CSV table of N, CA and C in Angstrom, one decimal:
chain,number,residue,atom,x,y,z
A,279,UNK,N,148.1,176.2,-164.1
A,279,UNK,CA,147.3,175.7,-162.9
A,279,UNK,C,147.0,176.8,-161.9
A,280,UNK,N,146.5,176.6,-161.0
A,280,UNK,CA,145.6,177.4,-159.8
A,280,UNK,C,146.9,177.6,-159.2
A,281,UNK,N,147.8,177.0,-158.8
A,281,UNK,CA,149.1,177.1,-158.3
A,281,UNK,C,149.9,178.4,-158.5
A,282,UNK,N,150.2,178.1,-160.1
A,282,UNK,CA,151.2,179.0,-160.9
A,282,UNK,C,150.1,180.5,-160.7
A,283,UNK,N,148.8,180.6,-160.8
A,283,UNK,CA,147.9,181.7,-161.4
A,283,UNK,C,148.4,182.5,-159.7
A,284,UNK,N,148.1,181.8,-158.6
A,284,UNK,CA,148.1,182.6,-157.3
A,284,UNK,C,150.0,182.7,-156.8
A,285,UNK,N,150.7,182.3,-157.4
A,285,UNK,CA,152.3,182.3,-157.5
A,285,UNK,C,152.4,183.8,-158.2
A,286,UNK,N,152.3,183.4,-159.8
A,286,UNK,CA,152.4,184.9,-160.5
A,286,UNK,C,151.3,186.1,-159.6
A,287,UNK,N,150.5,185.8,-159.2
A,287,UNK,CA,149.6,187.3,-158.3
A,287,UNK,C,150.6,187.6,-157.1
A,288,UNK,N,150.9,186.5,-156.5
A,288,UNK,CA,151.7,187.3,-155.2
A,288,UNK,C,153.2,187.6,-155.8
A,289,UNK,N,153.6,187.4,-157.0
A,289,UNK,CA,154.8,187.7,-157.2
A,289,UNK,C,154.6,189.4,-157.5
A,290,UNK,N,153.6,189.7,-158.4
A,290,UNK,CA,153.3,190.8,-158.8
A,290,UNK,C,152.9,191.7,-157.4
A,291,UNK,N,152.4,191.3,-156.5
A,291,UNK,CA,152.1,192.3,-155.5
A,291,UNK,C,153.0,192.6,-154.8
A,292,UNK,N,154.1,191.5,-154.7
A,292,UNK,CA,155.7,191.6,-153.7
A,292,UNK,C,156.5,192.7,-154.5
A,293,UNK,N,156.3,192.4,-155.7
A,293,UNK,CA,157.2,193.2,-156.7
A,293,UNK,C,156.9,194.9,-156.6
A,294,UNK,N,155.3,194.9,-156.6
A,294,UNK,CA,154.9,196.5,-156.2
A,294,UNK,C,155.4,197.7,-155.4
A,295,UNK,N,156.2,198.4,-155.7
A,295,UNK,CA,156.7,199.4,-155.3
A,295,UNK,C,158.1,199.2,-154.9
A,296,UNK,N,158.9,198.4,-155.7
A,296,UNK,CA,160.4,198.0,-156.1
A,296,UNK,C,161.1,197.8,-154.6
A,297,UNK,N,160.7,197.5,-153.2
A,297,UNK,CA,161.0,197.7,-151.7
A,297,UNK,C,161.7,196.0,-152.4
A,298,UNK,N,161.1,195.2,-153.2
A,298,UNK,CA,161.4,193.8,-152.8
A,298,UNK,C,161.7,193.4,-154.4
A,299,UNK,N,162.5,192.8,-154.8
A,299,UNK,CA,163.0,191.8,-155.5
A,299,UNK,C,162.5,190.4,-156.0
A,300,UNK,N,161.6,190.3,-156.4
A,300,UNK,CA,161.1,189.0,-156.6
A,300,UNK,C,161.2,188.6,-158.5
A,301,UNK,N,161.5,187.3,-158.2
A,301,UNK,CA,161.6,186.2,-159.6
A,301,UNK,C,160.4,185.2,-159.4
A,302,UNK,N,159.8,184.9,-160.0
A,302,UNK,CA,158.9,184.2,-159.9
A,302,UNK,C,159.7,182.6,-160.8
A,303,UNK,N,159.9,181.3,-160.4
A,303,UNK,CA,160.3,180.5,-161.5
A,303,UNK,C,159.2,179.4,-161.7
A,304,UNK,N,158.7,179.9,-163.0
A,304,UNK,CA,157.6,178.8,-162.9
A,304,UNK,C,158.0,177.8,-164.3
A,305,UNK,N,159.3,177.6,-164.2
A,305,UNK,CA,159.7,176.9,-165.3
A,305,UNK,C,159.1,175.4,-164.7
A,306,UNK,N,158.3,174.9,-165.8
A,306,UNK,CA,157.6,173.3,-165.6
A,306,UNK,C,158.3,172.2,-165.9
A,307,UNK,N,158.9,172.7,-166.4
A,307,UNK,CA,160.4,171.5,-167.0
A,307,UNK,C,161.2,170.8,-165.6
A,308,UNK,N,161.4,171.6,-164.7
A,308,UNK,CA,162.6,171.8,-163.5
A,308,UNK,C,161.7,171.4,-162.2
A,309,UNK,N,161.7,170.2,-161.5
A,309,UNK,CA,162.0,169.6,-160.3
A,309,UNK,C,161.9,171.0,-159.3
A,310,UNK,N,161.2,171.0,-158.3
A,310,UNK,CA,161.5,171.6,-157.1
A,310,UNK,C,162.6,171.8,-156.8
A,311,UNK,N,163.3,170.7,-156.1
A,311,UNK,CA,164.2,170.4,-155.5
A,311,UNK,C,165.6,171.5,-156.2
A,312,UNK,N,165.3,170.4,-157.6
A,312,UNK,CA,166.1,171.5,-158.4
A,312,UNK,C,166.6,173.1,-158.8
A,313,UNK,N,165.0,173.2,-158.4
A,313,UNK,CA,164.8,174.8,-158.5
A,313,UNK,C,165.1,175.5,-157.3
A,314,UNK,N,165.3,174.7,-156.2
A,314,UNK,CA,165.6,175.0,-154.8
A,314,UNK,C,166.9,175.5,-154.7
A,315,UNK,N,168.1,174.2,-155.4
A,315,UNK,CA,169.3,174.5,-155.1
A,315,UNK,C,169.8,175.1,-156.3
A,316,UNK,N,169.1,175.7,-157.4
A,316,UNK,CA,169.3,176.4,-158.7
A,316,UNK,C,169.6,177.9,-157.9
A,317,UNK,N,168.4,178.3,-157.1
A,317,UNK,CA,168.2,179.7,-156.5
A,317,UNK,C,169.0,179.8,-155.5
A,318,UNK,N,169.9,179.0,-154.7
A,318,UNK,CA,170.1,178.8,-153.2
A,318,UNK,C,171.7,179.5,-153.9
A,319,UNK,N,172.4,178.7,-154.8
A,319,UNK,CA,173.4,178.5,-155.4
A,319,UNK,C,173.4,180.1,-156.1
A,320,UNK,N,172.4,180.4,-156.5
A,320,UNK,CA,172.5,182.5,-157.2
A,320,UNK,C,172.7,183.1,-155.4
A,321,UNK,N,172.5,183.1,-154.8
A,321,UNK,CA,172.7,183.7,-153.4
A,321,UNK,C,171.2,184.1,-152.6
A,322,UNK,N,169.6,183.7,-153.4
A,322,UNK,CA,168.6,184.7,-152.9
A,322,UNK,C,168.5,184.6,-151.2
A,323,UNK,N,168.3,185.4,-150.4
A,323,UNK,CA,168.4,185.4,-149.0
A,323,UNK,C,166.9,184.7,-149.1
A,324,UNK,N,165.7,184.7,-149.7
A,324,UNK,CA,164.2,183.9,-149.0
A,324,UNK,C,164.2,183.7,-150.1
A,325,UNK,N,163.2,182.4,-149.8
A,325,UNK,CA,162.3,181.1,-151.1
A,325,UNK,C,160.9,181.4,-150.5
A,326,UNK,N,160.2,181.4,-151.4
A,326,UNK,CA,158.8,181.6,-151.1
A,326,UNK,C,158.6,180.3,-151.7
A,327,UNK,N,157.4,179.1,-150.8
A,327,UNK,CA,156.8,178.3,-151.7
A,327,UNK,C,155.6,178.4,-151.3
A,328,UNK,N,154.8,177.8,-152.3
A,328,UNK,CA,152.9,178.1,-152.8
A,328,UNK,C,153.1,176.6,-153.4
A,329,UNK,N,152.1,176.3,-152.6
A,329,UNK,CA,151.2,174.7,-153.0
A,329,UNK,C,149.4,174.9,-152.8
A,330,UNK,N,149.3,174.0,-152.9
A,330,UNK,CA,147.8,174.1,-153.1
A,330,UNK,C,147.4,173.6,-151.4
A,331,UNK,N,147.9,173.4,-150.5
A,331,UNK,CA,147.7,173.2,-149.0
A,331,UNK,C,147.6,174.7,-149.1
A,332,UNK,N,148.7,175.3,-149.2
A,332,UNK,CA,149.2,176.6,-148.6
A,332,UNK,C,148.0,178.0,-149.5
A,333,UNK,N,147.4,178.1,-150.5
A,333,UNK,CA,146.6,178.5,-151.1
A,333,UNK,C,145.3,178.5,-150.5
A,334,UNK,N,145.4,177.1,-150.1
A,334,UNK,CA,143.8,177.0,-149.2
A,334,UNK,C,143.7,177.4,-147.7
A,335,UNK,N,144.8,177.3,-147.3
A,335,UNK,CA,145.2,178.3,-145.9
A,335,UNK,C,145.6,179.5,-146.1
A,336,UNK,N,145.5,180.3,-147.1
A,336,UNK,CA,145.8,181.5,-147.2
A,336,UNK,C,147.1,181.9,-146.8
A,337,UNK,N,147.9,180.8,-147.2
A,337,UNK,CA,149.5,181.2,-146.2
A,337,UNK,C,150.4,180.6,-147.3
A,338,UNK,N,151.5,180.9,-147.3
A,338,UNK,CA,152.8,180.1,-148.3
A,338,UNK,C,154.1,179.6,-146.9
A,339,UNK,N,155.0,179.2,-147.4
A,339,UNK,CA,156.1,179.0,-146.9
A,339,UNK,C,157.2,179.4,-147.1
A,340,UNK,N,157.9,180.8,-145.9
A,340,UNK,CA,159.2,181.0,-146.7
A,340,UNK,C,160.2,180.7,-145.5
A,341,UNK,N,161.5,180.4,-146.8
A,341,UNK,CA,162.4,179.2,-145.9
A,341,UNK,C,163.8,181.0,-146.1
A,342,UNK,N,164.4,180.6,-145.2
A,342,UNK,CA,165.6,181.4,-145.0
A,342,UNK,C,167.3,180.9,-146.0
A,343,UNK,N,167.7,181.2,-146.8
A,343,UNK,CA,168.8,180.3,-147.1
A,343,UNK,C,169.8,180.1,-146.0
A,344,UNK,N,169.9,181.4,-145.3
A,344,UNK,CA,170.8,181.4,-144.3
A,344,UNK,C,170.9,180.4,-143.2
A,345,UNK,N,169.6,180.2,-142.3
A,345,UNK,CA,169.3,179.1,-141.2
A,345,UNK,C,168.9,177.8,-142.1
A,346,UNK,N,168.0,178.2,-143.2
A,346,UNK,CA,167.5,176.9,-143.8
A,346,UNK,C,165.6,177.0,-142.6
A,347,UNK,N,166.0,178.1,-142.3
A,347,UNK,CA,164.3,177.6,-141.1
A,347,UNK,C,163.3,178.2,-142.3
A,348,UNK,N,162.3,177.0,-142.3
A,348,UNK,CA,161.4,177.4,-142.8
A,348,UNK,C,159.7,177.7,-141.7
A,349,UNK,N,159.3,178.8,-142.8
A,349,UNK,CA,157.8,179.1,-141.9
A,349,UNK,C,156.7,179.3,-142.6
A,350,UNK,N,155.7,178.6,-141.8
A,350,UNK,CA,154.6,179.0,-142.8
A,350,UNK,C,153.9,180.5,-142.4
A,351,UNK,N,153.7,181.7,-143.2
A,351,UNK,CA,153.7,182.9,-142.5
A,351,UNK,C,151.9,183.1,-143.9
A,352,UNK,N,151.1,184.0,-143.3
A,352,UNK,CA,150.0,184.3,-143.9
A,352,UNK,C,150.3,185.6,-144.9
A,353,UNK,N,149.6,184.8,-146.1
A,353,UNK,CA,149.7,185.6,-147.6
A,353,UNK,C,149.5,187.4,-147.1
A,354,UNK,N,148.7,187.5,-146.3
A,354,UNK,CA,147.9,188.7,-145.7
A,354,UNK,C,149.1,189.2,-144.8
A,355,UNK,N,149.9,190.3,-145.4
A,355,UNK,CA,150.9,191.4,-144.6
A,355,UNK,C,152.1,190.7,-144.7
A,356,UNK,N,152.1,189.4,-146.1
A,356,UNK,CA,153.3,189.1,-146.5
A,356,UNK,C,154.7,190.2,-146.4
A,357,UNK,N,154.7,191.2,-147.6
A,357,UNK,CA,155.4,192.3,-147.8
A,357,UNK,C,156.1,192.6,-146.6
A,358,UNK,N,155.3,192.6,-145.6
A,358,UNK,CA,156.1,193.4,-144.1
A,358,UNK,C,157.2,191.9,-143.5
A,359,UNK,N,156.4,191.3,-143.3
A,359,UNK,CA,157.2,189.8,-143.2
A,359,UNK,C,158.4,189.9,-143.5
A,360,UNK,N,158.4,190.2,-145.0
A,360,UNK,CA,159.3,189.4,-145.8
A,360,UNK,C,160.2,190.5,-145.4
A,361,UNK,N,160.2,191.6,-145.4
A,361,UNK,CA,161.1,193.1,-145.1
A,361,UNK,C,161.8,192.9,-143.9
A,362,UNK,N,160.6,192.3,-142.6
A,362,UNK,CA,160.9,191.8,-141.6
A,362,UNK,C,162.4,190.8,-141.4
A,363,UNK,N,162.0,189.6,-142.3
A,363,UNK,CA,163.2,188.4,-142.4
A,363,UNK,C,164.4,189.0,-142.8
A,364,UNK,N,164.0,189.7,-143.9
A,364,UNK,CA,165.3,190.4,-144.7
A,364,UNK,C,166.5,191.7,-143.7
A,365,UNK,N,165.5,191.8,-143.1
A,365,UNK,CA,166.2,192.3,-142.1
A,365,UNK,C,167.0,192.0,-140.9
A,366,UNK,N,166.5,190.8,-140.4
A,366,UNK,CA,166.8,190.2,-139.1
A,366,UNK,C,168.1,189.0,-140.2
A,367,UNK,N,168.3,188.7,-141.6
A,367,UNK,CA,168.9,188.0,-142.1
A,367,UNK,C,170.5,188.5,-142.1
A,368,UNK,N,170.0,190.1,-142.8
A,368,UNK,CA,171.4,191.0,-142.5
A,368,UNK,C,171.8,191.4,-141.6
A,369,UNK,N,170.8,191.5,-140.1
A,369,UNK,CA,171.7,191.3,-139.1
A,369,UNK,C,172.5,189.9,-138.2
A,370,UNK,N,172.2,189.1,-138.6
A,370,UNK,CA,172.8,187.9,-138.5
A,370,UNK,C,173.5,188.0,-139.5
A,371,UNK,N,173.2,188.0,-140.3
A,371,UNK,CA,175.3,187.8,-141.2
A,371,UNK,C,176.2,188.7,-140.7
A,372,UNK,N,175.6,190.0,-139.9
A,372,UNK,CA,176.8,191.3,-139.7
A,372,UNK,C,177.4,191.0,-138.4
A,373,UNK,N,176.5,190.1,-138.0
A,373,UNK,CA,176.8,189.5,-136.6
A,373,UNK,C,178.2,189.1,-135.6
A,374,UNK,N,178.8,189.5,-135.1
A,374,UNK,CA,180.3,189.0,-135.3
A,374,UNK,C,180.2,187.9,-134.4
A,375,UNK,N,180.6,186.7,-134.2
A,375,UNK,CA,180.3,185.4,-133.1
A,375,UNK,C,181.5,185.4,-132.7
């Protein structure tokens, strides 16, 4: 689908120049939800999700595992974003309260 085709492109662009970590799961068998708490439960610090709303706004949604906050952030300067969260993620975990 249009979904998966613009999923696998931004996974390939995230992936470019090894700074970022990305799995793409486009197993069709497996429930969202599923696949939610499949990845949450491996440890990944961000979920990226891509719907077909978020395709036609040129934006996806990435959720934090740590807060659980999700945002809708624009496909356009994704990479820095994501560098961005990843960073402000490990300083909150180093965080001493």
């Amino acid at each position: 689908s249009d979904v998966f085709a613009v999923a696998k492109s931004l996974a390939r662009e995230l992936a470019e120049g090894g700074s970022l970590r990305v799995h793409l799961d486009d197993d069709a068998t497996r429930t969202p939800g599923w696949k939610f708490n499949h990845w949450e439960l491996k440890g990944i610090p961000l979920r990226i999700e891509v719907g077909t709303r978020d395709i036609a706004n040129g934006s996806c949604v990435v959720v934090r595992r740590d807060t659980g906050e999700k945002k809708s952030e624009p496909v356009a300067g994704l990479k820095e974003t994501l560098a961005a969260t990843l960073d402000r993620v490990q300083e909150d975990m180093l965080r001493t309260k």
